[in-house]
Coordinates of C-alpha atoms and ligand atoms in Angstrom, one line a residue:
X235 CA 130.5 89.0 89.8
X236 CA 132.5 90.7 93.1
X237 CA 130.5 92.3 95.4
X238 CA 131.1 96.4 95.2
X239 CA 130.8 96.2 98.8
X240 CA 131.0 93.3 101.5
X241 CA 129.8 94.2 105.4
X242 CA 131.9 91.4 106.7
X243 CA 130.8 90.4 110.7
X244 CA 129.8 94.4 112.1
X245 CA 128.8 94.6 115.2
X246 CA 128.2 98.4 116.9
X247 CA 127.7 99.2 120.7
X248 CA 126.7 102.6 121.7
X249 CA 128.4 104.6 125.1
X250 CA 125.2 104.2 126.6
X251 CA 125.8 100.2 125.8
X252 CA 122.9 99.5 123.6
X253 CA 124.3 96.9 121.1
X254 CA 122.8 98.3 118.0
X255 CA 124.5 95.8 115.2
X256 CA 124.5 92.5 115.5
X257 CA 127.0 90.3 113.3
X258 CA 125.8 92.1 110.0
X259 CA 127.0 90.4 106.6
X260 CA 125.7 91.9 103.7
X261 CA 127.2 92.0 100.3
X262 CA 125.9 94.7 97.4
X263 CA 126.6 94.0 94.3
X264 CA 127.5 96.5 91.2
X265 CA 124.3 97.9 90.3
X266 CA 122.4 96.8 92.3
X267 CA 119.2 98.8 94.6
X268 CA 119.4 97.1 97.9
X269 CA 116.9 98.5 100.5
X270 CA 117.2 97.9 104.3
X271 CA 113.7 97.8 105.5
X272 CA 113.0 97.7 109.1
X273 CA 110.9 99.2 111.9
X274 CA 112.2 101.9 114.1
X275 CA 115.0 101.7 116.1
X276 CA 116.3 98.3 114.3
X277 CA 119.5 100.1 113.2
X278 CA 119.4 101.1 109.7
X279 CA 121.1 104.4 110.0
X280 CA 123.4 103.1 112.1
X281 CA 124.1 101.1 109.5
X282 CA 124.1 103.2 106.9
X283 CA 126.0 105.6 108.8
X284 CA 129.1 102.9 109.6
X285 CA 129.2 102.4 106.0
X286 CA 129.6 106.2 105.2
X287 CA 132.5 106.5 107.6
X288 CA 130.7 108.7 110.3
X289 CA 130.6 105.5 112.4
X290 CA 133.4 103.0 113.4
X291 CA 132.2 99.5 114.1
X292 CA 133.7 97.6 117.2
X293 CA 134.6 94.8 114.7
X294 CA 134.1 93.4 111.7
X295 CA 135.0 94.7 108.1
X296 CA 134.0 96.8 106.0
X297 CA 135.4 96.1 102.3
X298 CA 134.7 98.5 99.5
X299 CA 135.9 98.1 95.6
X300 CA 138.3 95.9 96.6
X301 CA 139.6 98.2 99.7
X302 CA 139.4 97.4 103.7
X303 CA 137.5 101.0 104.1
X304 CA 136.6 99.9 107.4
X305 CA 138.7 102.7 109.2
X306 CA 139.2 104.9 106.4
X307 CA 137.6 108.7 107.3
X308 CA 134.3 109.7 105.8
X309 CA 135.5 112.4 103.4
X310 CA 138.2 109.8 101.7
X311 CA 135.4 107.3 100.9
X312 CA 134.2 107.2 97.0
X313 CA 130.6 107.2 97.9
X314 CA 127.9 109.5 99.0
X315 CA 124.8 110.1 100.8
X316 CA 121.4 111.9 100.7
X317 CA 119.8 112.7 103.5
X318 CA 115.9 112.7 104.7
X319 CA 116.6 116.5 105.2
X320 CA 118.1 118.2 102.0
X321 CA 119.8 120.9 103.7
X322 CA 121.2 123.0 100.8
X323 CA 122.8 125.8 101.2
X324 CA 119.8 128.5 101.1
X325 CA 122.3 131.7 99.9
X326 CA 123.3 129.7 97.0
X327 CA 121.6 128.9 94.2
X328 CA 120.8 125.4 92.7
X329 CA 123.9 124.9 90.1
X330 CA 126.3 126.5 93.2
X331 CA 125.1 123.9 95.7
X332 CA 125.8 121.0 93.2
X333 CA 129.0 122.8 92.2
X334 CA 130.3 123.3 95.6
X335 CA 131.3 119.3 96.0
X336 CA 133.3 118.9 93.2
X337 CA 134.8 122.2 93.5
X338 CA 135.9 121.3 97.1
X339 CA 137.6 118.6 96.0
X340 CA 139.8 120.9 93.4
X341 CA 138.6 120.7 90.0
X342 CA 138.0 123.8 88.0
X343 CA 135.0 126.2 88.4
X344 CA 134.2 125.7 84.5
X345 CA 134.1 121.8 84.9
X346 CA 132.2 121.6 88.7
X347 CA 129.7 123.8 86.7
X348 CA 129.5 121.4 83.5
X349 CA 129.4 118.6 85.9
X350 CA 126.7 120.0 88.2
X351 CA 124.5 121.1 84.5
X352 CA 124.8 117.7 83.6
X353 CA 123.8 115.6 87.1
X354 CA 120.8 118.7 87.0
X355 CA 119.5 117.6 83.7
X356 CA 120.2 113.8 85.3
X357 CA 117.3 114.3 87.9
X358 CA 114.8 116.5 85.8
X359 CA 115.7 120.3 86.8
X360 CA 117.1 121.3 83.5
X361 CA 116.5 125.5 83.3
X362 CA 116.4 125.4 87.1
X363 CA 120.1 126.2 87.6
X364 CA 120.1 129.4 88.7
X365 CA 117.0 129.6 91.0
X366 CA 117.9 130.0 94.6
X367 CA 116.2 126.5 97.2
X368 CA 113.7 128.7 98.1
X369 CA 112.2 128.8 94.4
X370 CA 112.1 125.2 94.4
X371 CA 108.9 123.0 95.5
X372 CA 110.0 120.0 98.4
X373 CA 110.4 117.6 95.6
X374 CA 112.7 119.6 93.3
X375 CA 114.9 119.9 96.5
X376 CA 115.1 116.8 97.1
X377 CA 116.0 116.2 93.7
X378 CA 118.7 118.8 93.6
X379 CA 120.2 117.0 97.2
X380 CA 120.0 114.0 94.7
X381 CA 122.3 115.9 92.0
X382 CA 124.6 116.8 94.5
X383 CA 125.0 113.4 95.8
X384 CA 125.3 112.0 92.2
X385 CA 127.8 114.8 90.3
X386 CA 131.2 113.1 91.5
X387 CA 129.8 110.0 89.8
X388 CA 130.1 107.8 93.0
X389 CA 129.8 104.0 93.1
X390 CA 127.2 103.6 95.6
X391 CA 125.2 106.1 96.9
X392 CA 124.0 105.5 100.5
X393 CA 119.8 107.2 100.9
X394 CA 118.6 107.5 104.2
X395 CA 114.9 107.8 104.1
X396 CA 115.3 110.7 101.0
X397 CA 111.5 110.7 100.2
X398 CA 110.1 110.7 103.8
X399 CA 109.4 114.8 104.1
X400 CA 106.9 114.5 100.6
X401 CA 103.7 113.9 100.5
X402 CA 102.2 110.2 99.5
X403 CA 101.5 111.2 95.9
X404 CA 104.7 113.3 94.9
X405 CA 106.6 110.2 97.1
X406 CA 105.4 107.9 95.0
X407 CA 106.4 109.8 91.4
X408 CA 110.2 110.1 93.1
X409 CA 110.0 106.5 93.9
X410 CA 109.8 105.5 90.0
X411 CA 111.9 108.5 89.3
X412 CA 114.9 107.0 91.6
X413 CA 114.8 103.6 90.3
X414 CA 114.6 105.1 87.3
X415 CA 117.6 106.9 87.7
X416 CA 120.2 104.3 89.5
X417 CA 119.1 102.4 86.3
X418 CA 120.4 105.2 84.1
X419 CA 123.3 105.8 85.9
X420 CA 124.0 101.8 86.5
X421 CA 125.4 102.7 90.6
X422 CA 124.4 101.3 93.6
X423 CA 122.3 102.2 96.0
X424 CA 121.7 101.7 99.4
X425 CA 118.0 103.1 100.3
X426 CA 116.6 102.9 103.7
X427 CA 113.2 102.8 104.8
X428 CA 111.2 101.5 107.0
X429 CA 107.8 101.6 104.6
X430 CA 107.8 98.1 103.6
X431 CA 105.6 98.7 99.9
X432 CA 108.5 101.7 99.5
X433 CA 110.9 98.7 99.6
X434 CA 109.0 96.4 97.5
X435 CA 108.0 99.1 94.8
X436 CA 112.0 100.2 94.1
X437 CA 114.3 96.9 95.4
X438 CA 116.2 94.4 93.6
X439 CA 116.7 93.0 96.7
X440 CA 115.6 93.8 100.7
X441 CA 117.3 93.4 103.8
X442 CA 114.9 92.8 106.6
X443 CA 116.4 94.4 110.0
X444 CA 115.2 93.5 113.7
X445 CA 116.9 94.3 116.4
X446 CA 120.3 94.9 115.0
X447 CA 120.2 91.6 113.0
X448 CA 119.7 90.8 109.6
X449 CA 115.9 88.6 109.4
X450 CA 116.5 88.0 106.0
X451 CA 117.8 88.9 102.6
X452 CA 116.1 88.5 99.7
X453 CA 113.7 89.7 96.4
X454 CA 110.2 91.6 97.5
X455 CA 109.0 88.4 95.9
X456 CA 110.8 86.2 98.3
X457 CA 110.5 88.1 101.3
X458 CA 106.6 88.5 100.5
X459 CA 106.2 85.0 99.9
X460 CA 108.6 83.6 101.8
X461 CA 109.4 85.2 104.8
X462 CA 112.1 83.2 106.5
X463 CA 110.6 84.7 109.7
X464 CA 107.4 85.5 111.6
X465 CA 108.5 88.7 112.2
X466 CA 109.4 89.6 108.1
X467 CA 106.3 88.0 107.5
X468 CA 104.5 90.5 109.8
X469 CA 106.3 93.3 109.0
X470 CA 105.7 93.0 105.0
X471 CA 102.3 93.1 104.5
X472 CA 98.8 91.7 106.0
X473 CA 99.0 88.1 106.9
X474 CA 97.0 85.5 108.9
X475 CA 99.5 83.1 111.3
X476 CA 97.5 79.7 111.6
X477 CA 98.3 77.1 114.1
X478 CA 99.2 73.5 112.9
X479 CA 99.1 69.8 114.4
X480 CA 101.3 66.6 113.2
X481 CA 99.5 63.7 113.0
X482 CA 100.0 60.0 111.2
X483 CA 103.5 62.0 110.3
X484 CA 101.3 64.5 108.4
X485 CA 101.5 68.7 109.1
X486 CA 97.4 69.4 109.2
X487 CA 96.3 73.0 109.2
X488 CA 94.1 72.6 112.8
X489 CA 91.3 75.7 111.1
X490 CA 90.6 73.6 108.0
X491 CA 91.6 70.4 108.3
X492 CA 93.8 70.6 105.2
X493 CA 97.5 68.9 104.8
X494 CA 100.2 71.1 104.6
X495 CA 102.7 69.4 102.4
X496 CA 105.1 71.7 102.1
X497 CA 105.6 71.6 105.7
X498 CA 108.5 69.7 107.9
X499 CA 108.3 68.2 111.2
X500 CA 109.3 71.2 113.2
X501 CA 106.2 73.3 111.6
X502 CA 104.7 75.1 114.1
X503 CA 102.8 77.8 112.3
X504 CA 101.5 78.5 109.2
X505 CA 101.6 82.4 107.5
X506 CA 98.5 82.5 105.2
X507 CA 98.2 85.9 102.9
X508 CA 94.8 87.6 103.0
X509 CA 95.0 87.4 99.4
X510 CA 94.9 83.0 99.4
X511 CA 91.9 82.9 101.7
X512 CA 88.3 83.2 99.6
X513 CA 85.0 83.7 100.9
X514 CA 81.8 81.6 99.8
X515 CA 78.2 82.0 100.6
X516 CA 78.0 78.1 100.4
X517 CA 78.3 75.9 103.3
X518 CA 79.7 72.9 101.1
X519 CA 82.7 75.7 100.8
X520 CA 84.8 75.2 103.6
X521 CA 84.9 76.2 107.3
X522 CA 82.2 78.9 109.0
X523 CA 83.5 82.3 109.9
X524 CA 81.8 85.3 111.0
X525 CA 81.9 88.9 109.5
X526 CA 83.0 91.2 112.0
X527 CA 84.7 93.9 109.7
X528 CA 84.5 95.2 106.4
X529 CA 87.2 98.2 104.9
X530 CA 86.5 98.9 100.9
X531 CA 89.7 100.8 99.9
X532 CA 88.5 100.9 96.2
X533 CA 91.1 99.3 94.5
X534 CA 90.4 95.8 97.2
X535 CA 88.3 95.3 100.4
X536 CA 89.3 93.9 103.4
X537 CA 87.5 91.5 105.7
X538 CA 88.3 90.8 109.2
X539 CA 86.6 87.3 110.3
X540 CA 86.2 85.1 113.2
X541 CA 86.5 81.2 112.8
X542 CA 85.6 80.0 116.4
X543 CA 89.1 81.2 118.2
X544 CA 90.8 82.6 114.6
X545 CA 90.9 85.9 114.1
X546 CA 90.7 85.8 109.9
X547 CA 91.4 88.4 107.5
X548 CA 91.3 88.2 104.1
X549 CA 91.2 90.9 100.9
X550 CA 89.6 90.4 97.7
X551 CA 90.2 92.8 94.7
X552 CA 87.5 95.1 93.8
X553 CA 84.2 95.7 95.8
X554 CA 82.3 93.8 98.4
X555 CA 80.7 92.1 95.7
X556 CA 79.1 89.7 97.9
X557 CA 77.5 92.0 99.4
X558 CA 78.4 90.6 102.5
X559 CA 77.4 92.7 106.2
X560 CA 78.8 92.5 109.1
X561 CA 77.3 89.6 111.7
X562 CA 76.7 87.3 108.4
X563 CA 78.2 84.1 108.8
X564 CA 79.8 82.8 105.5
X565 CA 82.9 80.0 104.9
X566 CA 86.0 80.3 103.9
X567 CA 88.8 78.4 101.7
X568 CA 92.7 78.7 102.5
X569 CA 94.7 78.4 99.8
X570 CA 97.1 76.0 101.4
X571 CA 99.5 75.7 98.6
X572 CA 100.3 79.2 98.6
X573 CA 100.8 79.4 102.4
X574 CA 104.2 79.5 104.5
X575 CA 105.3 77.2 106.9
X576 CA 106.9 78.7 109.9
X577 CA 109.2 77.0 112.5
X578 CA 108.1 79.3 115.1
Ligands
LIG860 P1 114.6 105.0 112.5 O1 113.8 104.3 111.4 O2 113.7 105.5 113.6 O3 115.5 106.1 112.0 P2 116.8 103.1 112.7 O4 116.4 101.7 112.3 O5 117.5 103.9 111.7 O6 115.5 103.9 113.2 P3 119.0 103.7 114.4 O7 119.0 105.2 114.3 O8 120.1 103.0 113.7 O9 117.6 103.0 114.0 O10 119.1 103.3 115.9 C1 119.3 101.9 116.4 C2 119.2 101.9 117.9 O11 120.3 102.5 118.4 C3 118.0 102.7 118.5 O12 117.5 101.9 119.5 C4 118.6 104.0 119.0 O13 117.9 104.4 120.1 C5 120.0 103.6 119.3 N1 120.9 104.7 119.1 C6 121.1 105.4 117.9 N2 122.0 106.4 118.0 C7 122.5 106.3 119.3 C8 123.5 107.0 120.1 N3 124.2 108.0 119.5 N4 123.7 106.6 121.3 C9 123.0 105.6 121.9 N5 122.0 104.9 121.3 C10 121.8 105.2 120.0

């Protein structure tokens, strides 16, 4: 299959010459929900923003169905974007603001407003047509910003942090209501966020942004479990970073003792989820640590340890049902063949 759109070397300096892209190649296929996760300031929007056309790179190319887009102006491109801020127009109501796109682009009143009934219905606000945006609840803005964005039936559609304004319970219902959608409506997207279990709830696939550069592409399974870097494997998720030795051409994790087979010669570290690390009461059970922290958060409970100079953490689902208290020493087990190694 040919990529629907292929970022092909991008690199963007500002005036103020702060190189924000850094050789970018990314290619996102038909269909597909491709999230760039990163922390602030790594360049997503800038990103986002070069692909819409608001942005002209200082080279590379930028190839779209088949097209070099890479200089082609924003309003000639066949894609859209929604915006973190909805910004409808307040004097108009809902089926007007999603009318008002394909009606500035010449096609009949009657059809705009057939179009716009049908990308409503699309996104759940069937019988909300003629409210005015101040009727509507944050969520069902959002949503009609959504309708807007999808009512010329683009390709791709380019969201730049859309669900960041609502509130953690109402995000999470548009997050399965989005994915739900681009899988209706069989388009791309290109979602931005920098909430990494936002990007692992909706992705096919994440791009990992540092610094202008890519860190890695790949599944939230991949990425989770293995992170090509220290910093993805930081940024998604809790996760312990062990030191290693080599000795008798063996990787040895130094905590334990324990091989590392899966490692190579240039292993320097080892990224451990707090998830493959178990706690016993029994000394015959591994290595002592100490309890210096304990966070129940219902669903799991998180432990923060010390093993001599190893800070430790490690969750376990459900309760403490160990009872354990802080100051108790107790021993834990690394899960060595889940763990990743790391090259630095
Ligand atoms: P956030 O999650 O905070 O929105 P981001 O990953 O989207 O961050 P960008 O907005 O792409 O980051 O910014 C990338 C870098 O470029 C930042 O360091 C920012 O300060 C800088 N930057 C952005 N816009 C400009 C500009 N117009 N002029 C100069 N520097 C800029």
């Amino acid at each position: 299959m040919k990529p629907l759109l292929s970022i092909q070397g991008i690199n963007k300096t500002y005036s103020n010459n702060y190189r924000a892209l850094r050789d970018i190649h990314l290619d996102v296929m038909p269909g597909e929900f491709l999230t760039l996760l990163g922390p602030s300031g790594c360049g997503k929007t800038t990103l986002l923003t070069t692909i819409a056309g608001f942005l002209h790179p200082d080279s590379g190319r930028i190839v779209y169905d088949a097209t070099d887009i890479t200089y082609l102006p924003a309003h000639r491109r066949q894609l859209n974007t929604v915006f973190q801020s909805y910004a409808l127009f307040p004097h108009m109501s809902i089926v007007k603001n999603v009318m008002y796109g394909p009606q500035r682009t010449g096609v009949p009143a009657a059809e705009a407003k057939q179009r716009a009934l049908e990308a409503l219905e699309l996104v759940g606000l069937e019988g909300f047509a003629e409210r005015m945006p101040s009727e509507l609840s944050g969520g069902q803005r959002q949503r009609v910003a959504l309708a807007r964005a999808i009512v010329n039936k683009p390709k791709l559609l380019l969201l730049d942090e859309p669900l960041s304004a609502l509130d953690l319970k109402l995000r999470k219902r548009m997050q399965m209501e989005l994915k739900a959608l681009q899988e209706k409506l069989a388009i791309s997207f290109i979602f931005v966020t920098h909430d990494q279990e936002e990007a692992l709830a909706m992705s096919d696939r994440i791009v990992v942004m540092n610094q202008g550069s890519i860190e890695q592409i790949g599944t939230g399974d991949e990425v989770y479990s293995q992170p090509a870097t220290r910093f993805v494997g930081e940024f998604i998720g809790d996760v312990n970073i062990f030191p290693v030795h080599h000795h008798d051409a063996q990787c040895w994790l130094t905590a334990t003792h324990q091989p590392v087979p899966q490692a190579n010669a240039q292993t320097q570290l080892l990224l451990v989820r707090p998830e493959d690390v178990s706690i016993s009461l029994d000394s015959k059970d591994g290595v002592a640590a100490q309890v210096n922290e304990i966070v129940n958060l219902g669903s799991h409970s998180m432990f923060f340890l010390r093993a001599g100079e190893l800070e430790v953490t490690v969750r376990s689902m459900g309760a403490n049902t160990l009872h354990l208290q802080s100051g108790q020493t107790v021993f834990i087990q690394i899960n060595v063949s889940k763990a990743c190694p790391l090259e630095g």
